[in-house]
Amino acid sequence: MNFAWHLRNGSRLTCRSAPAACRRTFTAQHVMMSRHTHAKRIDGLDKNVWVAFTSVAADPSIVNLGQGYPDIPPPSYVKEALAKAASVDRMNQYTRGFGHPSLVKALSQVYGKVCGRQIDPFKEILVTVGGYGSLFSTMQALVEEGDEVIIIEPFFDCYVPMVRMAGGKPVLIPLRPKPGKIPTSSTDWYLDPDELSRKFNSRTKAIIINTPNNPIGKVFTRDELQVIADLCVKHDTLCFSDEVYEWLVYKGHEHVKIASLPGMWDRTITIGSAGKTFSVTGWKLGWSIGPESLIKHLQTVMQNSLYTCPTPLQEAVAQGFLLNYEMMGQPECYFSSLAEELEGKRDRLAAILQEAGMTPVVPEGGYFMLVDVTPLDQDLSHMTEDEAYDYKFVKWMIKEKKLAAIPVTAFVGEESRKHFEKYIRLCFIKVRRISLRSCILFCTLWYFVIL
Amino acid sequence: MGIIRNLSTNLTVIRQSLLRNHQKTIMSRKVHASRTEGVDKNVWVEFTQLAADYKAVNLGQGFPDFSPPEFIREAFCDAVKGGPAMHQYTRAFGHPPLVKILAKFFSRIVGHEIDPLEDILVTVGAYQALFSAFQALIDEDDEVIIVEPFFDCYQPMVVMAGGKPVYIPLRPREGSAVLSSGDWVLSAEELASKVTPRTKAIVINTPNNPLGKIYKLEELQMIADLCIKHDLLCFSDEVYEWLTYDGAKHVKIASLPGMRERTITIGSAGKSFSATGWKEAVARGFEREYEVFGTPESYFQQLPAMLHSKRQKLATCLQSAGLNPIMPEGGYFMIADISSIEVDLNDESNKDEPRDFRFVKWLIKEKGLATIPVSAFYSSEHGKEFDKYIRFCFVKEDSTLKAAEDILKKWSQKE
């Protein structure tokens, strides 16, 4: 009687028939399951805030300001470029593994201009599956057991699991509100230089920065970046700079690339995203830019994990970049026009939230806004799960107010939870959601609660 | 006084140059993670570049140079023109319409229910499906049995996951003339001898790249028995599942008793719909195929029928050029034995490389024809036995195959 039969029909074997056979079957099943365990590298990494909240918010009756993706259409020329690319036979087959030639050349042009330096399209650029793919290749290529990686809170949630999956140890440091005032703008949050410098030691391999920051929307100033750069140079560490929202910077603020600071090009990987640049998050294309000495290791990871990214998408993004390159600095350039459009939405949302009695933290960049819900003093004692206040608040808000957001403690470590659990994150790259009608409805609902 | 001034000038210069050097110093310690060591060479990068440099007729890398079928291109255009949601994030583990049709389509084939949300993961190409499987299930020191010849990425992926590859080659059957990929077999005793208490999984690829072998039911049963006996996982790479010839039947090892719960089966839209550059599947393609499955309308019947004649044509050309092809039962590759060819591979630059590598490079440079050396699909311990084979890809336009044919004809006429 073969093993497999036993396993499949184990439940049908009763103890009336050979008890030994029963026991053997049970043991066999037990042995089977104990061997089929996952690899240690993914231990404890299975929880994910997006998986938890996106399905809940998928109900069409809920206004979803949670997950960060636009519901505004992408520019028509990128879609047309995609359709055109797919009609060319060669464009439907494998392209160069480390990045489609027309795309890496376009990236080299655009970023060469922005950075003020020659960027080798073949040696200093890697095209990946989204900003996520760039982060993953970077961690897998450059972080290992024994390495410490400094992460600034609040952080885009994947940084910690990626560092851990690579065997590294995350070392967290929070952005803090400036003393003496309640933060109403992302400029009110800062990194304490002394606290930061104490986080660096001989095991520190890298620091991850994200500017403009998700979820706060902080845009690090040149001076702030200089402090970080000085520490990187002093301690000889790498810098992973996630700049996916680089074009979404509002009036009065400037996006600075840390890689352009003295001593930083050779130790920095800068990450960008087509999804965020052209409002096509579903295309999942991103890139890492840096010195050959680092990019070559990311390329090794790429050739052993995905090998290459989809060709027609890369061709279409290349066309998008070439078009906008000509218009850079002018108002027609999508990189400027999108920011302008979003600034209006930002201001409208901030006003609405204030009307509803909450305290928005107006962001300098990106398309997210933090909101302090403390003034509402919402009683959630009836929700007995062991969760942070913001998780409970968002769940309550989805259920009672039909409005979805993301809890901010998803972006911080255990120790910092108490400093962030009164904040929720709203996304404003939405067109219909911030229409006047839903604003009024939303405010009315809130007033109902407060009164 | 002068000395002091000199000294202070020198000190300034030294300090300045130290500053400059300090800025230039990247990392005094090792930058890269150990997992990237030893996995940086890549046969495709090397040979695709060479083929491009010499503008060779490329029968090397495996991708069609003809268009994907009309219905899939239409589906793609419709998706592009669809509402904004078509261009934004979808469900992480797989776009709902896609996983639903994949579940429906493959449930019918394997004869058991596949749950679209629990049993399927959509990835960026089969490459990433392989990567995810290894990363998720292979730990430090786990042994993974790999059947040679193997698609080259299996080995670095196992290594990157901290595992140890254990190789077992398919060998031409003793005695009979070896004319078909069906004549290459695994020895059951040899396979059993490779299993140790640390063995975690076995990787099979059917239809096989580069050989084109389609594992018969008995062969898969032998592997399945071993998996069950030793409680192993099975990673089954079936990207060429539709490309079978001469009535050879593709069997899914996951459909064998006791295998479902221990097998990951990998498929590819790029190979199914001749759109390797997409690395993503289109639900509509499969929906359409579901309806016409088993009828002459099905692309999964038309494609192998079209490739059948190309397979024949290539085999004939190779024979007349003095190369001995191994007729593949499936896939779109054919390997050929180059032992009877006598050429002077007079190239100092690669004299330490295996014979097939040298031959392929010579063929590119001297004849303008690109292929892939088969020992690239073997471990270093077994490569020597198999360095007399080179791999041709025949999923190409007739014009490409004609160009190759002309090269081979000219060559055979000269001899």
Short mmCIF file of N, CA and C in Angstrom, two decimals, chain B residues 8 15 41 47 57 65 82 93 101 125 127 155 174 191 208 218 221 249 251 291 347 366 385-386 391:
data_model
loop_
_atom_site.label_atom_id
_atom_site.label_comp_id
_atom_site.label_asym_id
_atom_site.label_seq_id
_atom_site.Cartn_x
_atom_site.Cartn_y
_atom_site.Cartn_z
N SER B 8 54.38 73.88 7.01
CA SER B 8 52.95 74.18 7.12
C SER B 8 52.28 74.09 5.75
N ARG B 15 46.75 67.63 4.11
CA ARG B 15 45.38 67.65 4.64
C ARG B 15 44.36 67.71 3.52
N LYS B 41 28.18 35.56 -13.15
CA LYS B 41 28.32 35.25 -14.58
C LYS B 41 26.97 34.84 -15.14
N PHE B 47 26.45 35.67 -24.37
CA PHE B 47 26.26 35.25 -25.76
C PHE B 47 25.32 36.15 -26.56
N VAL B 57 22.89 35.60 -37.26
CA VAL B 57 21.52 35.09 -37.32
C VAL B 57 21.31 34.41 -35.98
N ASP B 65 10.68 35.34 -32.95
CA ASP B 65 10.83 36.63 -33.63
C ASP B 65 9.62 36.88 -34.52
N GLY B 82 -8.44 50.83 -21.38
CA GLY B 82 -9.42 50.71 -20.30
C GLY B 82 -9.33 51.88 -19.34
N PHE B 93 -1.27 39.48 -5.15
CA PHE B 93 -0.90 38.11 -5.46
C PHE B 93 -1.43 37.66 -6.82
N ILE B 101 -9.37 32.90 -14.09
CA ILE B 101 -9.33 32.08 -15.29
C ILE B 101 -8.22 31.04 -15.23
N GLY B 125 7.04 36.98 -14.80
CA GLY B 125 7.68 35.91 -15.56
C GLY B 125 7.85 34.66 -14.71
N TYR B 127 10.53 33.27 -14.36
CA TYR B 127 11.78 33.53 -13.65
C TYR B 127 11.50 33.91 -12.21
N GLN B 155 20.53 26.92 -10.73
CA GLN B 155 21.69 26.80 -9.86
C GLN B 155 21.97 28.08 -9.07
N GLU B 174 21.56 3.58 -23.15
CA GLU B 174 22.61 2.68 -23.66
C GLU B 174 22.07 1.85 -24.82
N LEU B 191 19.32 8.42 -9.20
CA LEU B 191 18.52 9.48 -8.60
C LEU B 191 18.32 9.21 -7.11
N ASN B 208 11.65 19.82 -21.40
CA ASN B 208 12.94 20.30 -20.91
C ASN B 208 13.62 21.28 -21.86
N GLU B 218 5.57 7.25 -16.42
CA GLU B 218 6.36 6.35 -15.57
C GLU B 218 7.55 7.07 -14.96
N GLN B 221 6.32 9.25 -12.29
CA GLN B 221 5.89 8.44 -11.15
C GLN B 221 7.09 8.04 -10.31
N LYS B 249 2.64 13.37 -24.81
CA LYS B 249 1.69 13.97 -23.89
C LYS B 249 2.40 14.63 -22.72
N VAL B 251 2.55 15.64 -19.09
CA VAL B 251 1.91 15.20 -17.85
C VAL B 251 2.35 16.12 -16.72
N GLU B 291 -12.27 28.51 -23.86
CA GLU B 291 -13.42 28.20 -24.70
C GLU B 291 -13.05 27.30 -25.87
N ASP B 347 41.61 29.93 -31.44
CA ASP B 347 41.35 31.19 -30.73
C ASP B 347 42.00 31.13 -29.36
N GLU B 366 32.81 33.18 -37.31
CA GLU B 366 33.21 32.74 -38.66
C GLU B 366 32.04 32.49 -39.61
N GLU B 385 31.25 15.93 -19.81
CA GLU B 385 30.59 14.84 -20.55
C GLU B 385 29.72 15.35 -21.69
N PHE B 386 29.26 16.60 -21.54
CA PHE B 386 28.24 17.09 -22.47
C PHE B 386 28.69 18.31 -23.29
N ARG B 391 22.96 24.23 -28.70
CA ARG B 391 21.51 24.35 -28.72
C ARG B 391 21.02 25.36 -29.75
#
